[in-house]
mmCIF file of C-alpha atoms in Angstrom:
data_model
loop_
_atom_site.group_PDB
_atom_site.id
_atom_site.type_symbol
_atom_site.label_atom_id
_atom_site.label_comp_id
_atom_site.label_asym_id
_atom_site.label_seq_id
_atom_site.Cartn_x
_atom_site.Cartn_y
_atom_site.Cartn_z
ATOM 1 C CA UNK A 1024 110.995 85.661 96.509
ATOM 2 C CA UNK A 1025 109.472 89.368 96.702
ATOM 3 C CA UNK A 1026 106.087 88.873 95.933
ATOM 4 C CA UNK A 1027 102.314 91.267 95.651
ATOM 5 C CA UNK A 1028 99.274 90.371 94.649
ATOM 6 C CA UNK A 1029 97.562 92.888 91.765
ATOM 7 C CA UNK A 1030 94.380 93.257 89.807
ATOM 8 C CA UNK A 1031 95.866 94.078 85.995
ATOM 9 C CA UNK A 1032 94.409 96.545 83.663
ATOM 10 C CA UNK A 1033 92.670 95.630 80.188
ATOM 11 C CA UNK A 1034 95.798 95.978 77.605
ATOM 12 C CA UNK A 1035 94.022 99.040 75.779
ATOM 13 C CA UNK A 1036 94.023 100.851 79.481
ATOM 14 C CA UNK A 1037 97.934 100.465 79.898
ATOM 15 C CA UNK A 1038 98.755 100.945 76.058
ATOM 16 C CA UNK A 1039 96.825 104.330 76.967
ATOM 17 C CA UNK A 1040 98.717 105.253 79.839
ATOM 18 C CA UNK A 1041 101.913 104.643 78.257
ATOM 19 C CA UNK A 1042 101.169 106.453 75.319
ATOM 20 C CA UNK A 1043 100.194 109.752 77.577
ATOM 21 C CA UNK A 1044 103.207 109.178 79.764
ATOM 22 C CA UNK A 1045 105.590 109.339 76.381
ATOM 23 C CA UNK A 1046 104.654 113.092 75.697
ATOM 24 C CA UNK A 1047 103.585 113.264 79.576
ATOM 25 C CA UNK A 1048 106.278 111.944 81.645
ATOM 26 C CA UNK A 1049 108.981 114.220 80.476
ATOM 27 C CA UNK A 1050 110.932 115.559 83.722
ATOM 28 C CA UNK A 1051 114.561 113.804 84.020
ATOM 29 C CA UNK A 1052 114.043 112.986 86.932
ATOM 30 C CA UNK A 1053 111.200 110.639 86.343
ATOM 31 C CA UNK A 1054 111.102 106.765 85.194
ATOM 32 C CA UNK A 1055 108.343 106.059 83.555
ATOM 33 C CA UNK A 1056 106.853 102.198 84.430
ATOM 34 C CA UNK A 1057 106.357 100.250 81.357
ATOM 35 C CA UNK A 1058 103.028 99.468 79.876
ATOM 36 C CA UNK A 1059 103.379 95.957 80.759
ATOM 37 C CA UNK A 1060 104.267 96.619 84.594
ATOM 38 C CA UNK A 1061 101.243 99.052 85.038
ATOM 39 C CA UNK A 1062 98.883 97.487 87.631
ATOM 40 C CA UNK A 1063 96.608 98.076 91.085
ATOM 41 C CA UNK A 1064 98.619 96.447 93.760
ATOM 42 C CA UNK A 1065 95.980 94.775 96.416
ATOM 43 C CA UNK A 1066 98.905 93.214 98.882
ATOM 44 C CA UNK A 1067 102.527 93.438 98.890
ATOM 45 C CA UNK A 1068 103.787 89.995 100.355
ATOM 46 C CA UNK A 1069 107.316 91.391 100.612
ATOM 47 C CA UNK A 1070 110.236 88.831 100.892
ATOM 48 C CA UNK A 1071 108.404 85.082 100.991
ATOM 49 C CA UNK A 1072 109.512 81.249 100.748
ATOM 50 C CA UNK A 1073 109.686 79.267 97.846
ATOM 51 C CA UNK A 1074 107.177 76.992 99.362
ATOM 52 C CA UNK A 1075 104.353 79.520 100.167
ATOM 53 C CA UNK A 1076 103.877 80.463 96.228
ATOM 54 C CA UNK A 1077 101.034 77.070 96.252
ATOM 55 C CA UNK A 1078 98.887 78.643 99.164
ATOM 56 C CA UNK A 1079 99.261 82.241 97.877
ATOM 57 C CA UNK A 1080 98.191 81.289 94.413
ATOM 58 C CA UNK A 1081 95.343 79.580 95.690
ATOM 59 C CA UNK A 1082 94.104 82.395 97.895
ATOM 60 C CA UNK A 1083 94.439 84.080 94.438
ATOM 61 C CA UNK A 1084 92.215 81.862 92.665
ATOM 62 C CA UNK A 1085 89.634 82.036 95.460
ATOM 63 C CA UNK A 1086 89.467 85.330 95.278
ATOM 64 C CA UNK A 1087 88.006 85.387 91.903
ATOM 65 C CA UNK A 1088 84.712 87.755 91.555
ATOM 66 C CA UNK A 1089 83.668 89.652 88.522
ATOM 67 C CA UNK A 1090 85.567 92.508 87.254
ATOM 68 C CA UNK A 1091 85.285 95.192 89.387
ATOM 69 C CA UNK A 1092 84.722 98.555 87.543
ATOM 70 C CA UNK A 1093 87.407 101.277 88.140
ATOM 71 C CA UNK A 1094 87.565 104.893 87.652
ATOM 72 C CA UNK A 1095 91.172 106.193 87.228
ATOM 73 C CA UNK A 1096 91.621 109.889 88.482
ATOM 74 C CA UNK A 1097 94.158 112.358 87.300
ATOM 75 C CA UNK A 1098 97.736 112.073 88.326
ATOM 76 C CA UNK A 1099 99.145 113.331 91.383
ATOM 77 C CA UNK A 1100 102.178 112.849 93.550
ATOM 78 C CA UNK A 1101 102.696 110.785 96.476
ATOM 79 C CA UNK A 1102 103.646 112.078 99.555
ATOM 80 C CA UNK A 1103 101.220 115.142 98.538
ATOM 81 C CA UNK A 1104 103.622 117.456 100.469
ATOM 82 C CA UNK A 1105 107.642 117.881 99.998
ATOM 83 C CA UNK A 1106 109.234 116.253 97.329
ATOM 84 C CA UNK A 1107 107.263 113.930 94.759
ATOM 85 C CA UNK A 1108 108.662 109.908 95.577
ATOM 86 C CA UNK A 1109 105.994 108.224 92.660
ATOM 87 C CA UNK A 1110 103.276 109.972 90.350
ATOM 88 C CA UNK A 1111 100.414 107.671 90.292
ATOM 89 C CA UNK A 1112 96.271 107.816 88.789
ATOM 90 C CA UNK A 1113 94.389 107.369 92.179
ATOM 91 C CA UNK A 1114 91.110 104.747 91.408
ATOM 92 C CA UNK A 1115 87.765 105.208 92.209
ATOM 93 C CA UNK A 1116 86.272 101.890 92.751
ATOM 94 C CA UNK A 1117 84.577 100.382 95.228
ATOM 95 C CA UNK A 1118 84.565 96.870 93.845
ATOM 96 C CA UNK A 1119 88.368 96.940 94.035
ATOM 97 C CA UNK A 1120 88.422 97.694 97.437
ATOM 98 C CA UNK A 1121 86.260 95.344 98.451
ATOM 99 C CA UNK A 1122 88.075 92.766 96.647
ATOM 100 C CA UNK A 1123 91.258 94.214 98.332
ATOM 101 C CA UNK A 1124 89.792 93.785 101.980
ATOM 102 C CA UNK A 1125 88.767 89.943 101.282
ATOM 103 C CA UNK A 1126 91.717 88.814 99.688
ATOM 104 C CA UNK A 1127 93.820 90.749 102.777
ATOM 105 C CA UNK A 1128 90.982 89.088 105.013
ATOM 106 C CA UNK A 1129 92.388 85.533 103.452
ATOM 107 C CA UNK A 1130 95.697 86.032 103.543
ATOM 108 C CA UNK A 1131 95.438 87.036 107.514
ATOM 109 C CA UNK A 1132 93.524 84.225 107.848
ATOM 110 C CA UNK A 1133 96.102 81.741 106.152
ATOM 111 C CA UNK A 1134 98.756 83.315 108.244
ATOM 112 C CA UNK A 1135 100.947 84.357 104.916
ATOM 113 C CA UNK A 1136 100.252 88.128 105.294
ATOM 114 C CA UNK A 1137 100.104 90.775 108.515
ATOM 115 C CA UNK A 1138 96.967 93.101 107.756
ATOM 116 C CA UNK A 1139 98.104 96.555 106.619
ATOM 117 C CA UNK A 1140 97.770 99.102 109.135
ATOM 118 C CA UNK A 1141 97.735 102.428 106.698
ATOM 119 C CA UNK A 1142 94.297 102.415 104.808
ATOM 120 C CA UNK A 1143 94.402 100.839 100.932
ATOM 121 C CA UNK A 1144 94.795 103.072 98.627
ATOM 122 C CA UNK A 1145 93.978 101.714 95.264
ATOM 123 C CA UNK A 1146 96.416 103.241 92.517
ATOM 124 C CA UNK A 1147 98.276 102.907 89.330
ATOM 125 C CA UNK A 1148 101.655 104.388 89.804
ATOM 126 C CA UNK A 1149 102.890 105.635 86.496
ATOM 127 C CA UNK A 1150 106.402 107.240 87.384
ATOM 128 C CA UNK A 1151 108.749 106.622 89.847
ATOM 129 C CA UNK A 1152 111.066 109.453 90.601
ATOM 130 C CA UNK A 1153 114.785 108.939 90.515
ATOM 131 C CA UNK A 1154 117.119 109.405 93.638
ATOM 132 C CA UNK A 1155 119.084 112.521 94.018
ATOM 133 C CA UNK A 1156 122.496 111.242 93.349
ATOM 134 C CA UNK A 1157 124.602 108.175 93.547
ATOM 135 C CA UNK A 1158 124.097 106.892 97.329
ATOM 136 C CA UNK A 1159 121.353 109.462 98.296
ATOM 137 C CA UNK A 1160 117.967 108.059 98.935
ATOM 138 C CA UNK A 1161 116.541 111.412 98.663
ATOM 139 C CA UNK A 1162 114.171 111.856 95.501
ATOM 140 C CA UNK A 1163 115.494 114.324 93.093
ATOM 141 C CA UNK A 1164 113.568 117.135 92.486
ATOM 142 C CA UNK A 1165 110.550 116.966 89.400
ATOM 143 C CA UNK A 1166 110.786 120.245 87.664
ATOM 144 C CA UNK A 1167 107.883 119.224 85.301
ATOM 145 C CA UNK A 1168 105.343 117.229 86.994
ATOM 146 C CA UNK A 1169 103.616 115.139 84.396
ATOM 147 C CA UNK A 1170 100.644 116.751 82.556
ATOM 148 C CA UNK A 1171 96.577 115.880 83.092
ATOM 149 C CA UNK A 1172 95.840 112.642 81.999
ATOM 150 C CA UNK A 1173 93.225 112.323 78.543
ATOM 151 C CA UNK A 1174 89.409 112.300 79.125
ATOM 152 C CA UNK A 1175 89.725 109.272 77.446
ATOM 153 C CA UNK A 1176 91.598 107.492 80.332
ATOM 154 C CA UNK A 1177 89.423 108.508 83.075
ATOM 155 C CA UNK A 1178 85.882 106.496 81.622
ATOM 156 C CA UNK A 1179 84.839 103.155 83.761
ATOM 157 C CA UNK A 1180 86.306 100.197 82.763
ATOM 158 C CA UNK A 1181 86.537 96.327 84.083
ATOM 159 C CA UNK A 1182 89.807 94.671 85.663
ATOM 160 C CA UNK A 1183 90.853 91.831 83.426
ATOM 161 C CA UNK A 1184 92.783 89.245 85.741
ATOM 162 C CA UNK A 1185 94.289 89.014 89.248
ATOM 163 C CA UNK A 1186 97.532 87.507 89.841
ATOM 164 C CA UNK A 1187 99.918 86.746 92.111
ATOM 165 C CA UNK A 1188 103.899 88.243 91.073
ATOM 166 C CA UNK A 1189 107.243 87.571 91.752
ATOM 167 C CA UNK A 1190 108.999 90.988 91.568
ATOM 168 C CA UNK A 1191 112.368 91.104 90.465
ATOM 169 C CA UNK A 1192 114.515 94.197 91.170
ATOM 170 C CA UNK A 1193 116.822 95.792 88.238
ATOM 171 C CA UNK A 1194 118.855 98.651 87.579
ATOM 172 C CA UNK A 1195 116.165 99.691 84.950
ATOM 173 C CA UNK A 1196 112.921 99.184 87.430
ATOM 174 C CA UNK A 1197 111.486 96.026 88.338
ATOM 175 C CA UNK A 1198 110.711 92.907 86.217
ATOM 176 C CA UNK A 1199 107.047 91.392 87.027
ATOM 177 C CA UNK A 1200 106.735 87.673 86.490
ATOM 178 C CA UNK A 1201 102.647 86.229 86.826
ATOM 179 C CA UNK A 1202 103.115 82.739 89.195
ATOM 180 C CA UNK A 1203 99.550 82.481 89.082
ATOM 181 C CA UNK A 1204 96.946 84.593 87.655
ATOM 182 C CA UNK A 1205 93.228 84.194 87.570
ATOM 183 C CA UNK A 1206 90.647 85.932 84.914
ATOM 184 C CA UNK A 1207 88.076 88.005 86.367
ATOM 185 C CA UNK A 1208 84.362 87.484 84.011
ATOM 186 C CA UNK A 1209 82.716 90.845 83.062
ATOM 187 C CA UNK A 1210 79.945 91.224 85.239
ATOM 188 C CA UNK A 1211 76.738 89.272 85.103
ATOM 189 C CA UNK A 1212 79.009 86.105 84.015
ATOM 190 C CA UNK A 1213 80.487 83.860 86.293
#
């Protein structure tokens, strides 16, 4: 099972995105990620048993805090130099990463995750670029990066719910399936 934990994005927020990526995310050599699979990953679990779903969904639900508030930035390619592998909105939030560092804290702790040794870097990717050719692992090249996100897009708003998915790889991008998924309050409720 190739599983991640994320913190998901209030429905209006991805609606949002995909509706800028449609006139946006133009270039051919671009896929898009659907509205539904837009999300801030916090761990990537990678390949994991069948029987370690129960302790990872429970590190989930302990891991429940208020919403943090995020700031989405404009979009911008990852690596930054050479050829473009994912366009993504970098986020501004130190709530998030906070919550990132205890639930990667947990997981260590459990013994179901190795800590990561790059530092977190809290995004949405919105595009995934396409390989060169049948075979090649080389991205193609992005003639027309997408365009700057709306204003509208980049104002504070709360994460709605952390879960923990089962990713399922398809010819058309993955499939993300919630195996357990906790709401976050707004802040000031708990």
């Amino acid at each position: 099972m190739r599983l991640f934990v994320a913190l998901d994005l209030p429905e209006w927020v991805r609606d949002g995105i995909a509706a800028w990526g449609e006139g946006a995310i133009c270039d051919p050599a671009l896929r898009p990620v659907a509205a539904a699979s837009l999300h801030i990953t916090l761990a990537f679990l990678g390949s994991r048993p069948s029987e370690q779903v129960e302790p990872l969904a429970e590190i989930v639900r302990e891991c429940a805090v208020p919403a943090p508030e995020i700031v989405l930035g404009d979009v911008e390619q990852r690596p930054l130099r050479g050829r473009a592998r994912v366009y993504a909105l970098p986020v501004r939030s130190e709530a998030t990463e906070a919550l990132q560092a205890d639930l990667q804290d947990k997981l260590v702790s459990a013994g179901l995750h190795e800590a990561e040794k790059r530092r977190f870097w809290p995004h949405v990717t919105v595009a995934r670029v396409r390989s060169e050719g049948r075979g090649s692992r080389r991205p193609a090249v992005v003639e027309r990066p997408p365009k700057s996100v709306p204003q509208g897009l980049l104002q504070p708003f709360g994460g709605v719910r952390l879960a923990l998915y089962l990713s399922e790889l398809q010819p058309g991008g993955a499939r993300y399936t919630p195996l357990a998924q906790v709401d976050l309050p707004e802040p000031g409720r708990q």
